[in-house]
PDB file of C-alpha atoms and ligand atoms in Angstrom:
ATOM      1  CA  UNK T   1     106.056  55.735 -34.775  1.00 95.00           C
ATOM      2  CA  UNK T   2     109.632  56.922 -34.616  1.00 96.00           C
ATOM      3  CA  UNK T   3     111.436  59.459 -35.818  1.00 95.00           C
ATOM      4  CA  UNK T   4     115.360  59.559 -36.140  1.00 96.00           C
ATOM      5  CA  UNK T   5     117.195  62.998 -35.252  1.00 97.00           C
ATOM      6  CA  UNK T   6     120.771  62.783 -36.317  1.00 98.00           C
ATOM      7  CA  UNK T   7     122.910  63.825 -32.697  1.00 98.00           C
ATOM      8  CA  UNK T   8     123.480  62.124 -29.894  1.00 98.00           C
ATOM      9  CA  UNK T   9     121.508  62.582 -26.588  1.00 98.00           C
ATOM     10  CA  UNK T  10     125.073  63.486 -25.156  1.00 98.00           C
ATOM     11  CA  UNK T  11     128.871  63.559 -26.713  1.00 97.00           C
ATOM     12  CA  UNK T  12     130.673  60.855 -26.843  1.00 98.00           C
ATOM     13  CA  UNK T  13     134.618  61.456 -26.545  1.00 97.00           C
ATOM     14  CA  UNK T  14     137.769  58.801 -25.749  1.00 98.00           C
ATOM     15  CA  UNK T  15     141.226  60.072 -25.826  1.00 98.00           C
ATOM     16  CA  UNK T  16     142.755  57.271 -27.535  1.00 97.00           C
ATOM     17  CA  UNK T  17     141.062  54.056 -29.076  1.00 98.00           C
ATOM     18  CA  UNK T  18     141.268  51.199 -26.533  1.00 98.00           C
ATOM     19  CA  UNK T  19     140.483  47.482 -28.200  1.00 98.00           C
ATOM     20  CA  UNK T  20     140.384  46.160 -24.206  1.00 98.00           C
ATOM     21  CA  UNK T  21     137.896  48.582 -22.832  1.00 98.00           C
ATOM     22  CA  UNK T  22     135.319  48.660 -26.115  1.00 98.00           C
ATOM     23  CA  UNK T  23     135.032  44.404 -25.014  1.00 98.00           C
ATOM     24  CA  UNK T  24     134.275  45.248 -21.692  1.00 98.00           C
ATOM     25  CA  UNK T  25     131.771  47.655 -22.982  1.00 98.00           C
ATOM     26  CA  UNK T  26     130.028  46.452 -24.959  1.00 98.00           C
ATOM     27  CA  UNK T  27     128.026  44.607 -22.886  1.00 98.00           C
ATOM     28  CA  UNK T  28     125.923  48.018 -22.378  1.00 98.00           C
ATOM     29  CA  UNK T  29     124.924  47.172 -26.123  1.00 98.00           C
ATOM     30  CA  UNK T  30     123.787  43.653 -26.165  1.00 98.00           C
ATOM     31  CA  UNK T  31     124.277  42.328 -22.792  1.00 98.00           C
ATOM     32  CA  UNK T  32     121.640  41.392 -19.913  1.00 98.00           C
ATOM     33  CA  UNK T  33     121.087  45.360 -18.509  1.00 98.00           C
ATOM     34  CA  UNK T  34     122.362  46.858 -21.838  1.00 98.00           C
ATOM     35  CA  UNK T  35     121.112  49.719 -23.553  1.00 98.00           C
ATOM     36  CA  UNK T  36     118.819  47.281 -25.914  1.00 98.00           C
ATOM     37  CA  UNK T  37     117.261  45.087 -23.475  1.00 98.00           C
ATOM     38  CA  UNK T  38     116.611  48.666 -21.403  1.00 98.00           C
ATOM     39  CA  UNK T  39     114.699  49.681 -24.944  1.00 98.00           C
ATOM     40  CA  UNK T  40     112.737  46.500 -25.916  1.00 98.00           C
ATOM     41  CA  UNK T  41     111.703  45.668 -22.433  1.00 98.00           C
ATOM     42  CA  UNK T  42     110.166  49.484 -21.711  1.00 98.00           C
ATOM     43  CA  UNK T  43     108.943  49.790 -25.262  1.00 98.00           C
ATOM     44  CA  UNK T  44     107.238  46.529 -25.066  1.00 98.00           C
ATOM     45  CA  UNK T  45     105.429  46.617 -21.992  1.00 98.00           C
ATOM     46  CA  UNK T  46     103.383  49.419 -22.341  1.00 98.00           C
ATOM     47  CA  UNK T  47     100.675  47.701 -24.338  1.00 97.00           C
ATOM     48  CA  UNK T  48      99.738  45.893 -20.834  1.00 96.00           C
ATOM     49  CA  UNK T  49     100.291  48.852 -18.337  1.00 97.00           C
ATOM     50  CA  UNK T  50      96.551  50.406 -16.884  1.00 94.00           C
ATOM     51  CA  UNK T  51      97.399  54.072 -16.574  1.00 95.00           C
ATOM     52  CA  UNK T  52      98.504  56.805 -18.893  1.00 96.00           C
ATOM     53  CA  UNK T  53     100.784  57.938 -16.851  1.00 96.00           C
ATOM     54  CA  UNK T  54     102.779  54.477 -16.682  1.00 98.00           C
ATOM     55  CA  UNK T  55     102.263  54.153 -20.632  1.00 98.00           C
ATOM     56  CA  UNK T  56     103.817  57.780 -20.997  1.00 98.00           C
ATOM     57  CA  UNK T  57     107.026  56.485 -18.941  1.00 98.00           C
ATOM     58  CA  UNK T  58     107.529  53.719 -20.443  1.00 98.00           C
ATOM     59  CA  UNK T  59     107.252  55.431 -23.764  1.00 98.00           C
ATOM     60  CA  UNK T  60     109.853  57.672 -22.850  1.00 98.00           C
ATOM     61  CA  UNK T  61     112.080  55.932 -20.747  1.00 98.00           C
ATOM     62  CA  UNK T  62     111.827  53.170 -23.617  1.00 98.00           C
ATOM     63  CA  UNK T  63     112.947  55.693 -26.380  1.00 98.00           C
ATOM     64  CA  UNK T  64     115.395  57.076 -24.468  1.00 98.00           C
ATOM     65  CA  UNK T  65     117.110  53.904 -23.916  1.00 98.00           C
ATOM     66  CA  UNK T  66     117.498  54.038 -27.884  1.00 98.00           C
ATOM     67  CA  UNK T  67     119.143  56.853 -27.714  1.00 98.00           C
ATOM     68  CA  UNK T  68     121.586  55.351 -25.066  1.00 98.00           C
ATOM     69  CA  UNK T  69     122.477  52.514 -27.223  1.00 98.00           C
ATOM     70  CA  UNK T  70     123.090  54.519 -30.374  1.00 98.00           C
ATOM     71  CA  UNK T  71     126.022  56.303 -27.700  1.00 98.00           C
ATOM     72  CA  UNK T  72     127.433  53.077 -27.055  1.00 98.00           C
ATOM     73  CA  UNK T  73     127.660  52.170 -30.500  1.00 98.00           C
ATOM     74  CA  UNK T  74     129.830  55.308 -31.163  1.00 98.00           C
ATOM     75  CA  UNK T  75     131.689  54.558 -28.049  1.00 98.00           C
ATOM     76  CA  UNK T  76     132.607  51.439 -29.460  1.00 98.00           C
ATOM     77  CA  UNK T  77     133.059  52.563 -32.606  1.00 98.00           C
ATOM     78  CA  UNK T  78     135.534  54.948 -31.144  1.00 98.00           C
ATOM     79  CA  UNK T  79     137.371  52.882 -29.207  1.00 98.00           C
ATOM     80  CA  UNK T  80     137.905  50.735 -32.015  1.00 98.00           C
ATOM     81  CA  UNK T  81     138.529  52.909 -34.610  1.00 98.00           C
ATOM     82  CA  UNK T  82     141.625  51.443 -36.929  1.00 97.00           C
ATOM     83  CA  UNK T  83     142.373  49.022 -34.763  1.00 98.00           C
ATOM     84  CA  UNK T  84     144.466  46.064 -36.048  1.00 98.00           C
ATOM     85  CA  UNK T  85     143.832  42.277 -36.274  1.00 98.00           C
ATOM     86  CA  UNK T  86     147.112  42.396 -34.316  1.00 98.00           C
ATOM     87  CA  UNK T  87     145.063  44.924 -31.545  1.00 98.00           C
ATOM     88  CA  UNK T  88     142.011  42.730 -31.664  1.00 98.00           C
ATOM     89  CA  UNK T  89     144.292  39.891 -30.650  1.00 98.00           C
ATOM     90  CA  UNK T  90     146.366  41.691 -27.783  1.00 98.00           C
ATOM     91  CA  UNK T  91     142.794  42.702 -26.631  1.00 98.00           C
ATOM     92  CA  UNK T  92     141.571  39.158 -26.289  1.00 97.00           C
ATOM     93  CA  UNK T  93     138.552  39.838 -28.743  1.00 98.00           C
ATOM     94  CA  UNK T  94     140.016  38.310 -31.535  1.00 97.00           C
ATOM     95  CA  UNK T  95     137.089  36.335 -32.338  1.00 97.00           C
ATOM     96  CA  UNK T  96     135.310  39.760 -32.773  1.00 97.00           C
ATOM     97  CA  UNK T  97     137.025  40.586 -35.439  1.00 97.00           C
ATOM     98  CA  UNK T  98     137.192  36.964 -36.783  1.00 97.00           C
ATOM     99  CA  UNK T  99     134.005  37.154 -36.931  1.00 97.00           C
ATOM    100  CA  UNK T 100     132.682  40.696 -37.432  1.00 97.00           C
ATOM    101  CA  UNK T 101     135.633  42.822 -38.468  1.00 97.00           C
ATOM    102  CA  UNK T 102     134.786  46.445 -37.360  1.00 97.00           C
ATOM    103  CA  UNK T 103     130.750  45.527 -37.473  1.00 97.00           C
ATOM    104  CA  UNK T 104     129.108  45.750 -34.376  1.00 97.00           C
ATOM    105  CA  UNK T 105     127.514  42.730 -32.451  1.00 98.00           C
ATOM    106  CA  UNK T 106     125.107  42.627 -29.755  1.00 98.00           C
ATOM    107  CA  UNK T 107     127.251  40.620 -26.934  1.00 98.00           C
ATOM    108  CA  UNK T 108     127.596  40.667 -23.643  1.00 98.00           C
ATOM    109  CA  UNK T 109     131.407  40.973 -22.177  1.00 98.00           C
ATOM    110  CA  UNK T 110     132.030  37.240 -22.975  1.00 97.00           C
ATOM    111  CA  UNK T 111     131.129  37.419 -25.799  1.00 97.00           C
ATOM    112  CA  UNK T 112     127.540  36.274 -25.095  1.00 98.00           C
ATOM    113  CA  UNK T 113     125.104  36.986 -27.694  1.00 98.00           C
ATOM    114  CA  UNK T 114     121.556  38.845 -27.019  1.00 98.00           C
ATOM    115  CA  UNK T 115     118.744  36.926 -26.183  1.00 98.00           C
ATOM    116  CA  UNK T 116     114.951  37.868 -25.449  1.00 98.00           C
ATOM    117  CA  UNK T 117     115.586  36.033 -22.336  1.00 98.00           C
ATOM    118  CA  UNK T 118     117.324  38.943 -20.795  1.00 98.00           C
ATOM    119  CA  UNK T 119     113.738  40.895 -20.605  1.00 97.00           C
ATOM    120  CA  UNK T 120     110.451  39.803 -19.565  1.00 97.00           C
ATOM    121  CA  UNK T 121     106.830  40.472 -19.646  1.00 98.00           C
ATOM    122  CA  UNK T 122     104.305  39.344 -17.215  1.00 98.00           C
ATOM    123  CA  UNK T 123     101.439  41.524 -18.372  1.00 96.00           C
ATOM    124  CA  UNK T 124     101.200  42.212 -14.644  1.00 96.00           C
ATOM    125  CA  UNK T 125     101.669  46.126 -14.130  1.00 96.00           C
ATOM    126  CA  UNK T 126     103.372  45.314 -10.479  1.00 96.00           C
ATOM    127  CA  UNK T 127     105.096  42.716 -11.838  1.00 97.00           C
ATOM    128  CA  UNK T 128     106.430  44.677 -14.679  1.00 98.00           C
ATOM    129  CA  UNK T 129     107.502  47.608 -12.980  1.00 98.00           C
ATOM    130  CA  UNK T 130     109.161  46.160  -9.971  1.00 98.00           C
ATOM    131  CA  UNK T 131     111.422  43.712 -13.153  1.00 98.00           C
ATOM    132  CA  UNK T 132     112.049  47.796 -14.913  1.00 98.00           C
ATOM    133  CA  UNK T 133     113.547  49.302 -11.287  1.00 98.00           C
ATOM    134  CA  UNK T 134     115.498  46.225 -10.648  1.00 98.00           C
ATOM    135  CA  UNK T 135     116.725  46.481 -14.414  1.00 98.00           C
ATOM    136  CA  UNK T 136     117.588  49.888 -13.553  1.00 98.00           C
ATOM    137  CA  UNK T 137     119.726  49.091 -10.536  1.00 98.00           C
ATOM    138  CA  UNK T 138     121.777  46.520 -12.879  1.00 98.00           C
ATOM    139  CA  UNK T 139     122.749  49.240 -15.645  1.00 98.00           C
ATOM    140  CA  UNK T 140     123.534  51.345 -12.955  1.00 98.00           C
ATOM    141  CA  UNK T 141     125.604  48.535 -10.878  1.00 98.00           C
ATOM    142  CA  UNK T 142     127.258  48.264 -14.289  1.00 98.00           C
ATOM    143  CA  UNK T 143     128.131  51.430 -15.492  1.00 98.00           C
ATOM    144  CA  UNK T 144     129.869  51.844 -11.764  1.00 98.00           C
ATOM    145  CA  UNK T 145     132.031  48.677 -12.597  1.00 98.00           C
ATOM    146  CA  UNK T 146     133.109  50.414 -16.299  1.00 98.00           C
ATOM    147  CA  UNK T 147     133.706  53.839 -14.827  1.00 98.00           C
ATOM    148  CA  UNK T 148     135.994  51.610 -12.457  1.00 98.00           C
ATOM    149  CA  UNK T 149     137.461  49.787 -15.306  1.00 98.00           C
ATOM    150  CA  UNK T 150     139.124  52.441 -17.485  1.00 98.00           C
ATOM    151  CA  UNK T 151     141.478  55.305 -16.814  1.00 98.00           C
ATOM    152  CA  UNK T 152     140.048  57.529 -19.714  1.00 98.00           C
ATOM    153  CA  UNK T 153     138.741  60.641 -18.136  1.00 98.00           C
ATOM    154  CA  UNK T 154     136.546  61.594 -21.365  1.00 98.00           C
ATOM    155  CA  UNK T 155     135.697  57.674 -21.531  1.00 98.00           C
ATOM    156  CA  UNK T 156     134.578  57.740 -17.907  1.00 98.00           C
ATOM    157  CA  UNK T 157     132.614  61.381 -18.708  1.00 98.00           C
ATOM    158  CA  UNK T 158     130.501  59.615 -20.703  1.00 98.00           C
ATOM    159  CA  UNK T 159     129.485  56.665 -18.892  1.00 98.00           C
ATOM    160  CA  UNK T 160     128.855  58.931 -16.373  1.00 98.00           C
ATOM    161  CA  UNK T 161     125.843  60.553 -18.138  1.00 98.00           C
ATOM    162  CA  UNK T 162     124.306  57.394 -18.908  1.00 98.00           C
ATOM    163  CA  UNK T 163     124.901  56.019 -15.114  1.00 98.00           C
ATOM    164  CA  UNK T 164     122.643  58.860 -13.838  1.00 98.00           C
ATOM    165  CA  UNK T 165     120.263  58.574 -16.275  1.00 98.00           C
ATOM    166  CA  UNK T 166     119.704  55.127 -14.997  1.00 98.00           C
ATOM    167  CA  UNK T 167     119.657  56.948 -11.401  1.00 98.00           C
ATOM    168  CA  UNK T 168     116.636  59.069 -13.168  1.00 98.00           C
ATOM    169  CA  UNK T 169     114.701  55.805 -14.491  1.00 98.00           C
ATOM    170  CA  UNK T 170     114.845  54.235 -11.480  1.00 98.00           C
ATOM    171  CA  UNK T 171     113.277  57.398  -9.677  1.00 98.00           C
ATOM    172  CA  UNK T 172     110.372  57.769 -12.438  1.00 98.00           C
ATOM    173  CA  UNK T 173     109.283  53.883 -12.614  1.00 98.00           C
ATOM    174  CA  UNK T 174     109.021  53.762  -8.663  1.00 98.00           C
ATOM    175  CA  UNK T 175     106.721  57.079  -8.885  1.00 98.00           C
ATOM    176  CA  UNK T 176     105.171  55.348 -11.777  1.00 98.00           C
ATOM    177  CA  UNK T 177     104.873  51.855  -9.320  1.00 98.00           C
ATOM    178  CA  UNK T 178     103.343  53.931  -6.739  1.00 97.00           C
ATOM    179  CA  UNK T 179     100.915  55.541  -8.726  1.00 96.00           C
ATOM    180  CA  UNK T 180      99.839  51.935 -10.178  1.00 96.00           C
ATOM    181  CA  UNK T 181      99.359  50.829  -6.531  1.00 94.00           C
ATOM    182  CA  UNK T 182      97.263  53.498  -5.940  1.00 93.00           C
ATOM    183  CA  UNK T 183      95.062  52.944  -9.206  1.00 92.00           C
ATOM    184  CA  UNK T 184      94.945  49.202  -8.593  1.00 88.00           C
ATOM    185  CA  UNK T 185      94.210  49.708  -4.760  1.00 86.00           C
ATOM    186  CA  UNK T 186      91.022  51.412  -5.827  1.00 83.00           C
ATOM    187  CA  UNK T 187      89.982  48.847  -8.114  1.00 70.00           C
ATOM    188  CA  UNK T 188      87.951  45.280  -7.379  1.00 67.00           C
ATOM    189  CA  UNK T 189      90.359  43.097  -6.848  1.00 63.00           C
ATOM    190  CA  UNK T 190      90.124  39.184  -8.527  1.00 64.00           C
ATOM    191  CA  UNK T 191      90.308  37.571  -5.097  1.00 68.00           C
ATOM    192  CA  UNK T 192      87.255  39.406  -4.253  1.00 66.00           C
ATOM    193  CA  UNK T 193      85.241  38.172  -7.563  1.00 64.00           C
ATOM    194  CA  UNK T 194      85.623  40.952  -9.622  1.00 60.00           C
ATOM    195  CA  UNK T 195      87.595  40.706 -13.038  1.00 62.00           C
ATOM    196  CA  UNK T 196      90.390  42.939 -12.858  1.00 56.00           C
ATOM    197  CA  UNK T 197      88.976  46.525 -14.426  1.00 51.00           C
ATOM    198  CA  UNK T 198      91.626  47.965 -16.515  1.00 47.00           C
TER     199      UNK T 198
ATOM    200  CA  UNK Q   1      86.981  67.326 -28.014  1.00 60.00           C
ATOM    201  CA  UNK Q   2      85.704  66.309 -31.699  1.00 79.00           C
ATOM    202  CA  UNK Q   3      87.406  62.424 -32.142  1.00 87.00           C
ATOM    203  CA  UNK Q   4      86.169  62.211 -35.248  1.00 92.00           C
ATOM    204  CA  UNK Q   5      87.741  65.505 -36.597  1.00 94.00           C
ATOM    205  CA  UNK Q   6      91.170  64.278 -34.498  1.00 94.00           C
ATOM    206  CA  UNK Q   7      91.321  61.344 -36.369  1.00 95.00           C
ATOM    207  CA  UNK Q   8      90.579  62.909 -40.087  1.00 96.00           C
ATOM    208  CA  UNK Q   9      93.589  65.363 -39.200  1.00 97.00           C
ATOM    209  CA  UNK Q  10      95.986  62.588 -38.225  1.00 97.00           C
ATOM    210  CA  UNK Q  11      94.943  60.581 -40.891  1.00 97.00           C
ATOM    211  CA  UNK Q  12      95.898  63.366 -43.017  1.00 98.00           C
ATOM    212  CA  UNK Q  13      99.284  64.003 -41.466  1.00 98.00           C
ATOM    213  CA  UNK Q  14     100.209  60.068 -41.989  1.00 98.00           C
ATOM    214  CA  UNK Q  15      99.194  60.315 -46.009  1.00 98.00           C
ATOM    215  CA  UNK Q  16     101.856  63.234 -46.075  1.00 98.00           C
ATOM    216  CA  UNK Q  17     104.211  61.737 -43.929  1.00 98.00           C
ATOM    217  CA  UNK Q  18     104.531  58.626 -46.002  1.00 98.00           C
ATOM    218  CA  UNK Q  19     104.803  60.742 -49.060  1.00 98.00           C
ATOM    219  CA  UNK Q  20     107.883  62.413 -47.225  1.00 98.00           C
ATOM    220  CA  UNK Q  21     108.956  58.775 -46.051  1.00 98.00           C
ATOM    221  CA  UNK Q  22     108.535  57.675 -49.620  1.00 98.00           C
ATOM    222  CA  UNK Q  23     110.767  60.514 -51.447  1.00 98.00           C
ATOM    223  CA  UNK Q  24     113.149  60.565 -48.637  1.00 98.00           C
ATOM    224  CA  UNK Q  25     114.328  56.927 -49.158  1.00 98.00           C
ATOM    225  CA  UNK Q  26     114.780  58.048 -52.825  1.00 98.00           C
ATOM    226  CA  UNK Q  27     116.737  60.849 -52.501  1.00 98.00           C
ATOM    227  CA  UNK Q  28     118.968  58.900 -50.006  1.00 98.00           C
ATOM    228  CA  UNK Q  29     119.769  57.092 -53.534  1.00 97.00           C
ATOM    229  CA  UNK Q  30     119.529  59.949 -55.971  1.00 97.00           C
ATOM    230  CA  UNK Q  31     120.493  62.845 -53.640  1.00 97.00           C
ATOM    231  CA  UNK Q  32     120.951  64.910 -57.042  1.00 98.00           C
ATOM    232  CA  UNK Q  33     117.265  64.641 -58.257  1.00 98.00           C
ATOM    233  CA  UNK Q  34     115.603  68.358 -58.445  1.00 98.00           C
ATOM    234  CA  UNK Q  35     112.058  67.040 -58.860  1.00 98.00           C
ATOM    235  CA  UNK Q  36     112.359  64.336 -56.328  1.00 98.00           C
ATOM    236  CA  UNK Q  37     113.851  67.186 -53.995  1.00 98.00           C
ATOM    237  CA  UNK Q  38     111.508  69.777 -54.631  1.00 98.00           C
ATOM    238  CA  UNK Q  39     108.339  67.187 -54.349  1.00 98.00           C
ATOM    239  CA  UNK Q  40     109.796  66.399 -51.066  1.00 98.00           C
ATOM    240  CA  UNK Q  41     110.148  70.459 -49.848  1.00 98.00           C
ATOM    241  CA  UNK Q  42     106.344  70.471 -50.967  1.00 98.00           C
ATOM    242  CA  UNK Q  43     105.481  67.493 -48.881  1.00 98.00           C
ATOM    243  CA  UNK Q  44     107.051  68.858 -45.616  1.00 98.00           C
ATOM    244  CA  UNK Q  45     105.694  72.415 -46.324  1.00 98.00           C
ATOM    245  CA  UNK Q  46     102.307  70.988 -46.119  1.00 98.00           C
ATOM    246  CA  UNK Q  47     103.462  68.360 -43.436  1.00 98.00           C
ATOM    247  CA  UNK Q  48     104.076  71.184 -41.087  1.00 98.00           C
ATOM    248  CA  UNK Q  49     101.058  72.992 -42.187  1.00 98.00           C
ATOM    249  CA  UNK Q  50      98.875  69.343 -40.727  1.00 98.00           C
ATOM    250  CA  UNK Q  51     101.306  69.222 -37.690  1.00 97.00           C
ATOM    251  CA  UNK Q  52     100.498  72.486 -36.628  1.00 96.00           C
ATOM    252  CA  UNK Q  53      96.917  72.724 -36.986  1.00 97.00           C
ATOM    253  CA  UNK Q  54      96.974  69.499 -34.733  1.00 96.00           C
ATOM    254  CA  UNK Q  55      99.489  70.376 -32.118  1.00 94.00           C
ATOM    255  CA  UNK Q  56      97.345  73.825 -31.640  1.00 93.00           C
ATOM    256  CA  UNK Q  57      94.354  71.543 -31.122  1.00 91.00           C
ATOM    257  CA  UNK Q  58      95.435  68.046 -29.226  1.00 92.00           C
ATOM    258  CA  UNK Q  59      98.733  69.116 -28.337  1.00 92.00           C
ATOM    259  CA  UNK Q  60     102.096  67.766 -30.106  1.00 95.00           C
ATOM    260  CA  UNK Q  61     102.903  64.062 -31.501  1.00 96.00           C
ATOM    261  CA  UNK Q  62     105.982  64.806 -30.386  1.00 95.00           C
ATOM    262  CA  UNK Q  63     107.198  64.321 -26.533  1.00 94.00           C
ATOM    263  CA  UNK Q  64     109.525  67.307 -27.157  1.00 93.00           C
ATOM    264  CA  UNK Q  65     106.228  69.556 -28.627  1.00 93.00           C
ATOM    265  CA  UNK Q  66     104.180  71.890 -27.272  1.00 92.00           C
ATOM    266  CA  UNK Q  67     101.390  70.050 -24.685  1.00 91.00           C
ATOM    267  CA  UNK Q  68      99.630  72.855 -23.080  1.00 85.00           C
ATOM    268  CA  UNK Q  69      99.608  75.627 -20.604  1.00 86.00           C
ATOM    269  CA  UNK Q  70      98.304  74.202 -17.869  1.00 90.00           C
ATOM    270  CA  UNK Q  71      98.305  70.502 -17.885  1.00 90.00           C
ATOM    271  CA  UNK Q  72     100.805  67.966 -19.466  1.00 93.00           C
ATOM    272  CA  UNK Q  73      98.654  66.423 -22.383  1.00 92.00           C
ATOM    273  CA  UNK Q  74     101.717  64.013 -23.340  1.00 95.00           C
ATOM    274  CA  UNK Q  75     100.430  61.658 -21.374  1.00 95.00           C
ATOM    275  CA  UNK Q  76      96.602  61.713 -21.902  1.00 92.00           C
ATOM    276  CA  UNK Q  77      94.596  58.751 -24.258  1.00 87.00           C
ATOM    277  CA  UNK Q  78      94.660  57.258 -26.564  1.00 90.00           C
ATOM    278  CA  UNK Q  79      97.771  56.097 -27.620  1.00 95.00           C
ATOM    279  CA  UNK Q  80      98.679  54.457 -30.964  1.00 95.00           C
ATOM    280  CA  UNK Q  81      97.589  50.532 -29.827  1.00 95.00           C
ATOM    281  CA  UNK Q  82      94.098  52.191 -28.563  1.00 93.00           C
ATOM    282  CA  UNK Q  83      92.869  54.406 -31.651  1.00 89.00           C
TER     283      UNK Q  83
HETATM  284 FE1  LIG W 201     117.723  53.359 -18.097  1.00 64.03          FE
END
């Protein structure tokens, strides 16, 4: 189970709310390599992985990723705090408020709601894995294009932190990945008649 | 390692952490209640009174608990889905 503590993993500052830059970012909440695909995808592929040490990371890396989308949410809610219909609209994410005042919504950048179809599960460890690192490499590729995107030096701090904790995943699932090889090398493999032990 | 003991202890730790779960959703609503408040103070005493009898024994439930000296026990079985 889960238990909340009431910080965040690491502040989250802006200088001065910015309508333009919370659309942009807010893809790292319900877009393709946001924060909750990161969570769901980890969180729900451990029931399928074969070693301890690859259900322990995805555990963690999974829970983590919780904690990253609970600091784009304040983000967001920063960078929208008492903004105007009138900002909304100069913004170009009028239909944001249209639709969800100062609510939050999981979208991507175009306004692109969530969808399970941004993770996967093949119940194959290597499979699995191999999908987490190249999930990794996304955030990672997007947090780079955000830093670019704003001029906000506390803004940029910020997405900073969470681009090299993606840096960090990355390392842990290929160690993880390796370590999987290495268990499944040992094992009797189907195309030799064996089921697969797990 | 005694299983059997392991899992009377955690059973015993999720009785008194639904009791805490329980009066803690109430006093969200009626933050002023003294008997809801000090019912809950008794149910975390003896909360932390389970936790650390089992963290002692089969390390923390917690990833940011204590999991041994000399090996990381975070990571050994079972997990929740395997109990
Ligand atoms: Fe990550």
């Amino acid at each position: 189970m889960w238990v909340y503590e009431k910080k965040l993993e690491h502040p989250v500052r802006v200088t001065c709310p910015d309508v333009k830059f919370a659309k942009l970012v807010i893809t790292q909440y319900g877009g393709p390599d946001g924060e909750l695909s990161a969570s769901l995808r980890y969180l729900n592929q451990r029931y399928s992985m074969p070693t301890n040490n690859a259900k322990a990371v995805l555990t963690d890396i999974g829970t983590e990723e919780m904690a990253h989308m609970e600091m784009i949410a304040a983000l967001v809610y920063k960078l929208t705090e008492g903004a105007s219909p009138a900002e909304y609209e100069a913004a170009g994410w009028a239909g944001q408020w249209v639709q969800h005042d100062h609510g939050l919504f999981w979208t991507d950048a175009n306004g692109i709601p969530w969808s399970a179809k941004y993770i996967a599960c093949l119940g194959d460890p290597i499979t699995d894995l191999v999908e987490d690192m190249a999930a990794e490499q996304k955030a990672r590729t997007t947090y780079e294009h955000l830093i670019a995107a704003t001029d906000d030096p506390l803004v940029k701090g910020t997405l900073r932190f969470l681009w090299e904790r993606e840096v960090v995943h990355f390392q842990r699932f290929g160690e993880t990945l390796n370590s999987v090889q290495e268990w499944m090398g040992k094992a009797k493999h189907v195309w030799e008649g064996g089921a697969m032990e797990k | 390692m005694n299983v059997e003991k392991q899992m009377r202890l955690l059973r015993q730790i999720q009785e008194m952490e639904f009791v805490a779960i329980e009066l803690n959703l109430y006093l969200d609503t009626h933050p002023c209640d003294q008997d809801g408040l000090n019912d809950y103070n008794c149910a975390i005493e003896k909360l932390d009174k389970l936790m650390s009898e089992y963290t002692a024994e089969y390390g923390s439930l917690l990833a940011q608990g204590f999991h041994g000296c000399k090996k990381w026990l975070w990571i050994e079985q079972p997990w929740p889905w395997e109990m």
